[in-house]
Coordinates of C-alpha atoms and ligand atoms in Angstrom, one line a residue:
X1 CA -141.1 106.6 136.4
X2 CA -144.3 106.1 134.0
X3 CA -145.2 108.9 132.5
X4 CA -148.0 110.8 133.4
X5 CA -150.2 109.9 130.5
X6 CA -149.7 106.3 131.4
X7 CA -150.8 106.8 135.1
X8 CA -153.7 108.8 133.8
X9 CA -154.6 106.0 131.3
X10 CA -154.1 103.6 134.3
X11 CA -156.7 105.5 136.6
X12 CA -159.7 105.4 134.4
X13 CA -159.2 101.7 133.7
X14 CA -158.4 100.8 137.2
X15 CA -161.5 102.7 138.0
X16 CA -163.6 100.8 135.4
X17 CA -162.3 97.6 136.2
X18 CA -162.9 97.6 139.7
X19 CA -166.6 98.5 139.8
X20 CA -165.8 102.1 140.1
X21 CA -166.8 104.4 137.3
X22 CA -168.5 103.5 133.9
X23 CA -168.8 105.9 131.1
X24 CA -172.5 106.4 131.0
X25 CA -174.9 104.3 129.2
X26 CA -172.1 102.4 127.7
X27 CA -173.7 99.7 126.1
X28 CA -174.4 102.9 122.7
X29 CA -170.8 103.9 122.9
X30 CA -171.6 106.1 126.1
X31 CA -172.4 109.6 125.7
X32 CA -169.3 112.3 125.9
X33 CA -168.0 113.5 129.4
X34 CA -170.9 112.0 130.9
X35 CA -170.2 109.5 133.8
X36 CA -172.1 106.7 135.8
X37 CA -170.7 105.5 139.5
X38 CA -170.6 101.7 139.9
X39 CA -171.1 99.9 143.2
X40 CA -167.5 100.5 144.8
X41 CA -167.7 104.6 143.3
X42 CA -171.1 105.1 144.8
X43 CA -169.7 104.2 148.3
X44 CA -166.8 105.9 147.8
X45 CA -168.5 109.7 146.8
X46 CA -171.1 108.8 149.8
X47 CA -168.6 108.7 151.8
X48 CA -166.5 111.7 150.6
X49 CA -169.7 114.0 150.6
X50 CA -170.5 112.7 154.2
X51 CA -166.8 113.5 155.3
X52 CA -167.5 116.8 153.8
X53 CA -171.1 117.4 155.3
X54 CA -170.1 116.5 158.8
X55 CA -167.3 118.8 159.0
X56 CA -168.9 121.7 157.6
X57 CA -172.6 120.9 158.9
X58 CA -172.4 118.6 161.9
X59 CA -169.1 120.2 163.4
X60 CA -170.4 124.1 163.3
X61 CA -173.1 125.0 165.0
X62 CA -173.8 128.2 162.9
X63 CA -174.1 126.2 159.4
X64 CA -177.2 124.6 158.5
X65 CA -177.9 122.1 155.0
X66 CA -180.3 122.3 152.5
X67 CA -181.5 120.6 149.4
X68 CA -182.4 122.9 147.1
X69 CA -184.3 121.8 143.7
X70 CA -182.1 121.6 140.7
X71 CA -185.0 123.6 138.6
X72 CA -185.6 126.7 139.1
X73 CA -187.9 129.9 138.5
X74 CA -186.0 131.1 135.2
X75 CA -185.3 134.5 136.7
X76 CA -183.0 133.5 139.5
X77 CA -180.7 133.1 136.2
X78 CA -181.3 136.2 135.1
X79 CA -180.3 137.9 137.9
X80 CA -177.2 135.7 139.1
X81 CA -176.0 136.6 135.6
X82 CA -175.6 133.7 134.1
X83 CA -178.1 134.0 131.2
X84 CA -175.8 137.0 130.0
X85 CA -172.7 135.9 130.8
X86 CA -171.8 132.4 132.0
X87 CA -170.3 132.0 128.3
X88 CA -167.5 130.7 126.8
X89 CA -165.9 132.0 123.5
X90 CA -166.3 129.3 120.8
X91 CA -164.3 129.4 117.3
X92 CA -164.9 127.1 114.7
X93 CA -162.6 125.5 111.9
X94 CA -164.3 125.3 108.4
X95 CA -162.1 122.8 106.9
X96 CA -162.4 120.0 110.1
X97 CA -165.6 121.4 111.5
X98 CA -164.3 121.1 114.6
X99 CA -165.1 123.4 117.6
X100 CA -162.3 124.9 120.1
X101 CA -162.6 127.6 122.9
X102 CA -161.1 130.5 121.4
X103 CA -159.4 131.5 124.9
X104 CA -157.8 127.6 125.6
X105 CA -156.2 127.9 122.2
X106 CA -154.4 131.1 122.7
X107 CA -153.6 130.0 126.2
X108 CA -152.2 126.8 125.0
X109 CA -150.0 128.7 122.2
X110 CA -148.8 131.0 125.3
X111 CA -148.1 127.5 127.1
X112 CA -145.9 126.2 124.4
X113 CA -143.8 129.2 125.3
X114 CA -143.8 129.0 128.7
X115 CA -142.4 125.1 128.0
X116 CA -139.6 126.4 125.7
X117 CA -138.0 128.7 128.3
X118 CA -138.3 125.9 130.4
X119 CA -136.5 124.0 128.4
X120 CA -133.8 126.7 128.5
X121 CA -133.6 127.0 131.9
X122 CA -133.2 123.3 132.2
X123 CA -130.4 123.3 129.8
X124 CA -128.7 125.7 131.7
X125 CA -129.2 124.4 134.3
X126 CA -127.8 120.6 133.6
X127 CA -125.0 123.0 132.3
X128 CA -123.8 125.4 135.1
X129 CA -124.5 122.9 138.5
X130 CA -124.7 124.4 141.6
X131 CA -123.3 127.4 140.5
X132 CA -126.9 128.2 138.7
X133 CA -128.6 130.8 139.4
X134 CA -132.6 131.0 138.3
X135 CA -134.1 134.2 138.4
X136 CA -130.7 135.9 137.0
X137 CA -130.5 133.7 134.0
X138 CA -134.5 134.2 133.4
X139 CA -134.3 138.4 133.6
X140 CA -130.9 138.5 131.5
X141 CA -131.0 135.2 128.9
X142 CA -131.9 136.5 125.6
X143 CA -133.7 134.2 124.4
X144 CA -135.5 133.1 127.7
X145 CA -136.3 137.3 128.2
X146 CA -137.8 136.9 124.5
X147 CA -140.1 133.4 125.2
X148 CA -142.0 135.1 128.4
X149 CA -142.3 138.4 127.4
X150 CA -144.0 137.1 124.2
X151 CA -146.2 134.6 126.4
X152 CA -146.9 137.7 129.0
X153 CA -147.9 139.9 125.8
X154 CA -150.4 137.5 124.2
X155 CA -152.1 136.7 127.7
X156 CA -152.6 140.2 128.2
X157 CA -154.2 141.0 124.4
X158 CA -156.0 137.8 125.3
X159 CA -157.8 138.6 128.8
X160 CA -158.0 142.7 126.6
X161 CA -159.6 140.8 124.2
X162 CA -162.0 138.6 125.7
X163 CA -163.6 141.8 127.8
X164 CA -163.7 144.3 125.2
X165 CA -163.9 142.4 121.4
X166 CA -164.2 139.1 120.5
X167 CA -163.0 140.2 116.9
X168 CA -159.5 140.9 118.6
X169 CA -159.3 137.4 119.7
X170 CA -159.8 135.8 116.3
X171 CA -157.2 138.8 114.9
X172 CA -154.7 137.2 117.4
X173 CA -155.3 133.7 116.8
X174 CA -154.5 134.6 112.8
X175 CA -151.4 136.1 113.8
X176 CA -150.1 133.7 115.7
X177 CA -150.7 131.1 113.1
X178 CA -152.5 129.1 115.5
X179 CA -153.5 126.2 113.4
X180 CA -156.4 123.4 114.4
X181 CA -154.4 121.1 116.5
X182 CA -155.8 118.0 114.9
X183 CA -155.9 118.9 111.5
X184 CA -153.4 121.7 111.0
X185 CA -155.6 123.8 109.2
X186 CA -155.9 127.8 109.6
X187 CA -159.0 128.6 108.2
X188 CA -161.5 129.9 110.9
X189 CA -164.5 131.2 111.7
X190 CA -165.6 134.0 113.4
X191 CA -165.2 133.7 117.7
X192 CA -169.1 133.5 119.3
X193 CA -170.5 133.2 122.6
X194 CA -171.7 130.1 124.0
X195 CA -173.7 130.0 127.0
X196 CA -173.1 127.2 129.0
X197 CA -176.4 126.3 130.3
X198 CA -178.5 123.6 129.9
X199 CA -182.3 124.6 128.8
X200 CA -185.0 122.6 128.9
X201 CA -188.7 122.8 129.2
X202 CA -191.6 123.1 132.0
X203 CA -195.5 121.9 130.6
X204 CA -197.1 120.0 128.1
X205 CA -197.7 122.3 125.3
X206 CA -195.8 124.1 123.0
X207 CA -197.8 127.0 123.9
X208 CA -198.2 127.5 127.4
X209 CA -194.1 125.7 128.0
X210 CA -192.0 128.2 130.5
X211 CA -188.0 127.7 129.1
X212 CA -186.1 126.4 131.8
X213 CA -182.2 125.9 132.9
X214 CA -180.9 123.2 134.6
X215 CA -178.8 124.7 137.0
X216 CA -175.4 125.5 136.5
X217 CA -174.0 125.6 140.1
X218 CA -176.2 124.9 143.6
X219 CA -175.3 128.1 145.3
X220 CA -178.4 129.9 144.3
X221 CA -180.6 127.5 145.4
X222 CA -178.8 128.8 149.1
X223 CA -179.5 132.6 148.1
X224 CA -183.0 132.5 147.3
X225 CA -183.4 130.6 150.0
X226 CA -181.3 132.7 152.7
X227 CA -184.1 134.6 154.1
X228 CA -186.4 131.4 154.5
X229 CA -183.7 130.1 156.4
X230 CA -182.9 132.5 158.9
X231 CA -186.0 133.5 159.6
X232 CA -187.1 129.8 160.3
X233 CA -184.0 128.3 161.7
X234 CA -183.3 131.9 164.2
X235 CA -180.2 131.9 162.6
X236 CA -177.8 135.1 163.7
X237 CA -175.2 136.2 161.3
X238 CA -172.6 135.4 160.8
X239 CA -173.9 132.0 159.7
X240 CA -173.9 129.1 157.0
X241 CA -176.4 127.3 154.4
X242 CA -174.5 124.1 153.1
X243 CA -175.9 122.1 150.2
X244 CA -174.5 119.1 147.8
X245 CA -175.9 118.1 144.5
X246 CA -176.1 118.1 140.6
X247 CA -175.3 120.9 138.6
X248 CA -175.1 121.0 135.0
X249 CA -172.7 122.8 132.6
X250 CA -172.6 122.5 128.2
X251 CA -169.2 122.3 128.8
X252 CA -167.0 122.3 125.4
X253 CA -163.7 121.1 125.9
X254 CA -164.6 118.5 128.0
X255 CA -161.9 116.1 128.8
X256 CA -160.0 114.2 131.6
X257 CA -162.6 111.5 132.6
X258 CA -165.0 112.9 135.7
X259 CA -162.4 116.5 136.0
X260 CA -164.7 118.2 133.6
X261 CA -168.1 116.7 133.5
X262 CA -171.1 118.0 131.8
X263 CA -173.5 116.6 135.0
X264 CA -171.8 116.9 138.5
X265 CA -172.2 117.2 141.9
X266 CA -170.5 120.2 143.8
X267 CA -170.2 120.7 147.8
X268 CA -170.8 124.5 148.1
X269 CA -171.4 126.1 151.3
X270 CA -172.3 130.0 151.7
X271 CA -171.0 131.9 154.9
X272 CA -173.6 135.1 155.4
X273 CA -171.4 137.7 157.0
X274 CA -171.6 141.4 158.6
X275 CA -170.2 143.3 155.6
X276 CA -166.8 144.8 156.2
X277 CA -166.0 141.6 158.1
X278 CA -166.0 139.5 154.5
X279 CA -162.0 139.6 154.4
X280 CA -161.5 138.0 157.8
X281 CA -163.7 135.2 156.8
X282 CA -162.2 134.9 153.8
X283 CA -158.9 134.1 155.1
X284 CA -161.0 131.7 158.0
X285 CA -162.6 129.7 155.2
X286 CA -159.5 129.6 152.9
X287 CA -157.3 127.8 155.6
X288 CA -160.3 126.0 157.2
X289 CA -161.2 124.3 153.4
X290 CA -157.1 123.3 153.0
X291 CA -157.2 121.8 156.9
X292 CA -159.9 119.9 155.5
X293 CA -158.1 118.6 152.7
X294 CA -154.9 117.4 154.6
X295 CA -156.6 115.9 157.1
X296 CA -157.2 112.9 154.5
X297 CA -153.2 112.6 154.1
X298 CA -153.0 113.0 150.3
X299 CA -149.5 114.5 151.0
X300 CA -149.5 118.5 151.8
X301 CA -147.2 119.3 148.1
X302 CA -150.5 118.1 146.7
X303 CA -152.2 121.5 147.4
X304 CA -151.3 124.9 146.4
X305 CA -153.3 128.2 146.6
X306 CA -153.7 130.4 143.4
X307 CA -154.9 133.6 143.9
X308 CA -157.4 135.3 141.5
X309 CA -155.7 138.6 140.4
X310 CA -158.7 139.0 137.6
X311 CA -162.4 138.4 139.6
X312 CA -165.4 137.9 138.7
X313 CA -168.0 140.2 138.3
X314 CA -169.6 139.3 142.1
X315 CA -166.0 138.3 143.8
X316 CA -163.9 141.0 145.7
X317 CA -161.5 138.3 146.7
X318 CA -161.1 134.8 145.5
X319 CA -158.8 131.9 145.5
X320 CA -158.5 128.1 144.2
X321 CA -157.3 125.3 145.8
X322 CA -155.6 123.6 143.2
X323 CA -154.3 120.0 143.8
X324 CA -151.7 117.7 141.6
X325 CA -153.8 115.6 139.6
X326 CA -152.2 113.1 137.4
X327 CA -152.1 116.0 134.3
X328 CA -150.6 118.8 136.8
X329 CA -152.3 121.1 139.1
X330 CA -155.6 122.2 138.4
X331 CA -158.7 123.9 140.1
X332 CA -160.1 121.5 143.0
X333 CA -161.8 124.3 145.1
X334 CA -162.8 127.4 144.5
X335 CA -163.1 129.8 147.6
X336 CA -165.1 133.5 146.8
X337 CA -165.6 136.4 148.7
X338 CA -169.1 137.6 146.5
X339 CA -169.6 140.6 148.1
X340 CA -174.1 141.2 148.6
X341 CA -173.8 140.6 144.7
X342 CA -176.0 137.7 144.6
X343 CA -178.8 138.8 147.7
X344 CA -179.0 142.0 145.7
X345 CA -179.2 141.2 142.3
X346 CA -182.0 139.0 144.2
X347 CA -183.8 141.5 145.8
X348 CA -183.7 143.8 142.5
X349 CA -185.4 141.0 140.4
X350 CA -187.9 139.5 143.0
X351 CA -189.0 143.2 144.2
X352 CA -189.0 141.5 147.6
X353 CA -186.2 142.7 150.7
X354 CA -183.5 140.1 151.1
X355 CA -182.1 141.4 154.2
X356 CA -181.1 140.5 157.6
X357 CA -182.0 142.3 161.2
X358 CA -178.6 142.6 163.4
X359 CA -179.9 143.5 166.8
X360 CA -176.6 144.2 167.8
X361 CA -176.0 146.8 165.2
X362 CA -179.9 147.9 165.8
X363 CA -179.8 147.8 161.7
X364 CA -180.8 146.0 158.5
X365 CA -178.2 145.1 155.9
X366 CA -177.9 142.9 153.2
X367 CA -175.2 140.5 154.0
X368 CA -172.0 139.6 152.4
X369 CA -171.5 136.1 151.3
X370 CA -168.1 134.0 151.4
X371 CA -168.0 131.0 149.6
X372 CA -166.9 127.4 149.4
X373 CA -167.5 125.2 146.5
X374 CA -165.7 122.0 145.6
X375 CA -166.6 119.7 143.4
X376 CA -167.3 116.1 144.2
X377 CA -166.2 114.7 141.2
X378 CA -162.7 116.3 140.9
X379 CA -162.5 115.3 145.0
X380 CA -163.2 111.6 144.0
X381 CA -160.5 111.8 141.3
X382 CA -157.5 113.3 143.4
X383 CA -159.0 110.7 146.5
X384 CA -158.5 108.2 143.8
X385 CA -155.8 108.9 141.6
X386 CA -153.4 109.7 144.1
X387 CA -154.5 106.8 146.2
X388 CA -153.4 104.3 142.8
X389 CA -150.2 102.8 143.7
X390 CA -148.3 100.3 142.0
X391 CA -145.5 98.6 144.4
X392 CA -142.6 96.3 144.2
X393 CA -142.6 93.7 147.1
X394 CA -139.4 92.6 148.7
X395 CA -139.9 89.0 146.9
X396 CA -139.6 90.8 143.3
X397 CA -143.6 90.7 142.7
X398 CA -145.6 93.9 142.3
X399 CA -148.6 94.9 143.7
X400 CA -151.4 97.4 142.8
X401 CA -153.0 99.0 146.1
X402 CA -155.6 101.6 146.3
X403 CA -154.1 103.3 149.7
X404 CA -157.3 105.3 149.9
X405 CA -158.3 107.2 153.2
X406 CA -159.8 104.2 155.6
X407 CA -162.4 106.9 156.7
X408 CA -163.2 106.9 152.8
X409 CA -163.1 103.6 151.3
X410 CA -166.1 101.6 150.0
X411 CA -165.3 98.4 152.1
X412 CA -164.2 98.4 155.3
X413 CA -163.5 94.9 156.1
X414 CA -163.0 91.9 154.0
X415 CA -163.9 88.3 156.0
X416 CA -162.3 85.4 154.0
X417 CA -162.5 81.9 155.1
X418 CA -159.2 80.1 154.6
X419 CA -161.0 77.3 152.8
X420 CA -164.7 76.4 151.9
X421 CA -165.3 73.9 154.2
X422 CA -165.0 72.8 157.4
X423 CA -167.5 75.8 158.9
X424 CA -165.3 78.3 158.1
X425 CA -167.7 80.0 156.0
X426 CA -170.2 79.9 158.3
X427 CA -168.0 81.4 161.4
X428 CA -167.1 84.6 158.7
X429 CA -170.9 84.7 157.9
X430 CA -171.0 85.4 161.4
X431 CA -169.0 87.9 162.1
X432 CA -169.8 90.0 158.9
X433 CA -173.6 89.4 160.6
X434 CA -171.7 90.9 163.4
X435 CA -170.2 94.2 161.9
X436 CA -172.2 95.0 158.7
X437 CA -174.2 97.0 161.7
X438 CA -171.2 99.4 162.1
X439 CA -169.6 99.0 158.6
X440 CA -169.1 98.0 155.0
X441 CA -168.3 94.3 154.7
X442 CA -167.7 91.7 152.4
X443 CA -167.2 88.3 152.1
X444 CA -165.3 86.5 149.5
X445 CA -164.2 82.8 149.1
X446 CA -163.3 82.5 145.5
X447 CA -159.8 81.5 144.8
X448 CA -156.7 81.0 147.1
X449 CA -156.3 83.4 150.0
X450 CA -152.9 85.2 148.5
X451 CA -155.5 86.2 145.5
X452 CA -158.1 87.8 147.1
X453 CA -156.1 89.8 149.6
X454 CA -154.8 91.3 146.1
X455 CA -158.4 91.9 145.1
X456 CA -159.3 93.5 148.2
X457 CA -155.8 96.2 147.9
X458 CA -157.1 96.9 144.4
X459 CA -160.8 98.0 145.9
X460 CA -158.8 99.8 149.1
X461 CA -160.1 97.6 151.6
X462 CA -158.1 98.2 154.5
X463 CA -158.5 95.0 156.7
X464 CA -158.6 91.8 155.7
X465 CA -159.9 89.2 158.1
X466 CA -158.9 85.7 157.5
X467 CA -160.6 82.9 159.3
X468 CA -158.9 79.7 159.5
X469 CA -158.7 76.2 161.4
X470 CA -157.2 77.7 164.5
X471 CA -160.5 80.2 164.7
X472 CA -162.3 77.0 165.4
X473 CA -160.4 76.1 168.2
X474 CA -160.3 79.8 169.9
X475 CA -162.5 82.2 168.3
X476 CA -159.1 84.2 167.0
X477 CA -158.8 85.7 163.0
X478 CA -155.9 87.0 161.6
X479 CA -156.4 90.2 160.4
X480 CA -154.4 91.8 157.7
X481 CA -153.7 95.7 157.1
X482 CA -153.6 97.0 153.2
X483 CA -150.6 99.3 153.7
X484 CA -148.5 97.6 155.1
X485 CA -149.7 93.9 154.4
X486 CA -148.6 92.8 158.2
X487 CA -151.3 90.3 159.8
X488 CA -151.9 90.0 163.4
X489 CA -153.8 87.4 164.9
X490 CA -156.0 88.5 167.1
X491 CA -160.0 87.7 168.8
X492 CA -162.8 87.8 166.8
X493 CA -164.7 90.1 169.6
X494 CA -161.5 92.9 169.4
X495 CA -162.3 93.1 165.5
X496 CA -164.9 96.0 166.0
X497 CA -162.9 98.3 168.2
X498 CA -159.7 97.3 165.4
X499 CA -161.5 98.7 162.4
X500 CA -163.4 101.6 164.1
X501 CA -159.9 103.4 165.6
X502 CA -158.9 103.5 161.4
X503 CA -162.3 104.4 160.0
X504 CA -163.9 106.5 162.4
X505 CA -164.5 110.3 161.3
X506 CA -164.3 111.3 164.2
X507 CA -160.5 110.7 164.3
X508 CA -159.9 111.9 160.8
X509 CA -161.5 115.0 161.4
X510 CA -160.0 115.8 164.5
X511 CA -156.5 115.9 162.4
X512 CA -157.8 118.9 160.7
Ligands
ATP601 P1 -163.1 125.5 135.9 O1 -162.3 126.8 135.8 O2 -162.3 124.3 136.1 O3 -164.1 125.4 134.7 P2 -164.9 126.9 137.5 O4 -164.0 128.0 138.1 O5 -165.9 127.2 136.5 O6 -164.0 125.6 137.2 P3 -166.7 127.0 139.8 O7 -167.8 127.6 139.0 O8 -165.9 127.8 140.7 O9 -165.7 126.3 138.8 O10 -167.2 125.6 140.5 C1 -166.8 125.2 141.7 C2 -166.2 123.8 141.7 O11 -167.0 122.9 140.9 C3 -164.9 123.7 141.0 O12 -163.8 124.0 141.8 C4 -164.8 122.3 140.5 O13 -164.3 121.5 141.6 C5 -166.3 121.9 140.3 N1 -166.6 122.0 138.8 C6 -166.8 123.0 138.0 N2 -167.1 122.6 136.8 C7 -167.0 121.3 136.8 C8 -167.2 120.3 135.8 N3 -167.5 120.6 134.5 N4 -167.0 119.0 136.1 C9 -166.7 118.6 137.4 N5 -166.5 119.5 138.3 C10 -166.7 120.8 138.1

């Protein structure tokens, strides 16, 4: 099996060679963890964030969109918290001048330790068969006992640590020994606070210019909003706001192509709710969000839950969807039960009431707020990485096919004449005339046929219509499917109701 390194290497070039992702403004060396979508990526997030915004918009009558600016009033930051707190815990070393998060280092030393008793185990393992026995040889192997109770000891001085003194987290990384991974060298600075946000200025002059964030995350564009949108829209609680767009995080350590970007797009929706009634629609929107994750047919041991036993400051309950990206399982979702944090911090720093009538109850409340929030990016790399497969035909050759969702990819339908000539092209010029109405089609007549229905597997196309000298004689294509390559010939007027059975929402969704 390649490694996982390799496969990883193997997405991001896939996805630049195939008119999927570019690193942005490319032609001065791009700019670090900042990302541009090409003409096959563009279609491809369009069509994820529609998939997304019709099941949680079109599909539920009590959830409404909106699109929120990305700037806005400077106090809403204030209040959410983030201008005191969305920070992350920088250390410096003075020999490489390089810059590390404090926290990932410790947790990366803790990691190493958690890899060693693995090892162990293994060993074991290969060593006693069947007969092995897991959690016995973890609670009584010596040196296994001694490898997680150090890791569990320095996570806990750690999390200790990053709440109380940042001078205790420096203090551990000293004696651990923890040394600057690229250069070896121990000699460190003080850990500092970084906040993540991006400033940036409203005006003309220097003077009169109102400092500015760009913001971090779209949900509070949906909380200042929440009253605006109730009132107007008659909307009874429990209900939804839904929005998708930018947001914009200084993020340090950023790495793994579009996983951690510094601009991104996020999905979020918040669910206003009776308060007392927030854990029940907790556990709603937590299964709801992973239905709507199968349903594209990734493979179910993609997915795993993690529970948050440390919240945040707003959170009473929270949870991550994580999913098996090509580096391991990692953060996809994140699903939050934020309590009337947000509406009140609101209310305290606007002086105006943020609250909602219940004519049932015969009372005013501030609601509680579930959320949803996925990021688009990191949905468009587990879509596509996990879609990247490389196969060995029964003939010996190999293939490389992009299985992606049908309801997801770029291109529909591919309409290639057999030759160049004899009015092939122009009967395939008709029928993508035909279809473009319904879908995305393309036409291609470079090289021999065997070649291009390659091509189109590399983009994910999942039909490939082929129009050849029997068309001519009665109006019948062959038409070829991506997974399983078989062709079937069949008239040119059934092509429409073909492609629309594999592509349509409709019938994705209604496998959630
Ligand atoms: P992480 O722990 O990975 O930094 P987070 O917990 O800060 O993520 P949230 O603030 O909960 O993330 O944001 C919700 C979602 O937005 C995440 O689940 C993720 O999909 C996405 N997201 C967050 N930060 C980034 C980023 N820098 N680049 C791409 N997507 C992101």
């Amino acid at each position: 099996m390649a490694k996982q390194e390799d496969i990883f290497k193997n997405v991001v070039s896939h996805a630049k060679e195939y008119g999927f992702i570019f690193p942005s403004s490319e032609v001065y060396d791009g700019l670090s963890a900042v990302y541009d979508y090409a003409q096959n990526g563009v279609e491809l997030k369009k069509n994820i964030r529609e998939y997304w915004w019709k099941s949680m918009v079109q599909m539920n009558e009590n959830i409404v969109g909106l699109d929120a600016a990305i700037l806005m009033h400077p106090t809403t930051w204030k209040a959410s918290g983030h201008v005191d707190a969305f920070n992350d815990p920088l250390i410096d070393n003075k020999d490489s001048k390089k810059r590390y998060r404090a926290d990932t280092l410790v947790e990366d030393y803790a990691e190493k330790l958690n890899q060693k008793a693995e090892k162990e185990i293994e060993k074991a393992k290969a060593r006693f068969g069947d007969a092995f026995n897991r959690e016995e040889f973890v609670t009584t192997n010596a040196r296994v006992v001694e490898y997680l109770s150090k890791k569990e000891e320095i996570l806990a001085r750690l999390a200790k640590g990053m709440t109380d003194d940042l001078q205790d987290v420096k203090a551990l990384i000293e004696e651990l020994g923890i040394a600057d991974p690229e250069t070896g060298s121990k000699n460190w600075t003080d850990v500092k606070q970084f906040n993540l946000m991006f400033g940036t200025k409203l005006g003309a002059s220097a003077e009169s210019a109102m400092d500015l964030y760009l913001r971090p995350e779209t949900a509070q564009g949906i909380f200042v909003n929440f009253l605006n949108v109730q009132k107007s829209g008659r909307m009874k609680v429990p209900f939804g706001i839904a929005q998708t767009g930018k947001a914009f995080r200084n993020e340090i350590v950023a790495r793994q192509f579009i996983f951690r970007m510094r601009e991104f797009e996020q999905m979020e929706m918040q669910f206003f709710v009776r308060p007392g009634e927030e854990m029940q629609w907790y556990h709603h929107w937590k299964e709801t969000r992973l239905k709507w994750h199968l349903s594209l047919g990734l493979g179910k041991e993609n997915y795993r839950f993690h529970d948050h036993e440390k919240l945040a400051h707003y959170a009473n309950a929270a949870a991550d969807i994580e999913f098996n990206f090509p580096f391991g399982f990692k953060e996809l979702e994140g699903i939050h039960s934020r309590t009337d944090f947000d509406l009140k911090a609101h209310e305290e720093y606007s002086g105006r009431k943020l609250q909602y009538f219940d004519p049932e109850l015969n009372e005013n409340y501030v609601p509680y707020v579930v959320e949803t929030s996925v990021g688009l990016d990191r949905m468009f790399l587990a879509v596509f990485a996990t879609s990247l497969q490389e196969e060995t035909l029964e003939d010996g050759s190999e293939r490389t096919v992009l299985k992606l969702p049908a309801v997801l990819a770029p291109t529909k339908a591919a309409v290639l004449p057999l030759v160049k000539k004899d009015g092939l092209p122009e009967i395939s010029k008709k029928i993508i005339e035909d279809l473009k109405w319904d879908f995305n089609v393309a036409y291609d007549e470079k090289d021999a046929v065997g070649r291009r229905y390659r091509r189109q597997d590399a983009l994910g196309t999942p039909f490939c219509i082929t129009v050849d000298h029997q068309t001519l004689e009665d109006e019948t294509v062959t038409i070829r499917h991506r997974d399983t390559m078989k062709q079937d010939r069949v008239k040119i007027t059934e092509l429409r109701g073909i492609i629309e059975n594999e592509v349509s929402m409709k019938n994705w969704l209604m496998k959630m």
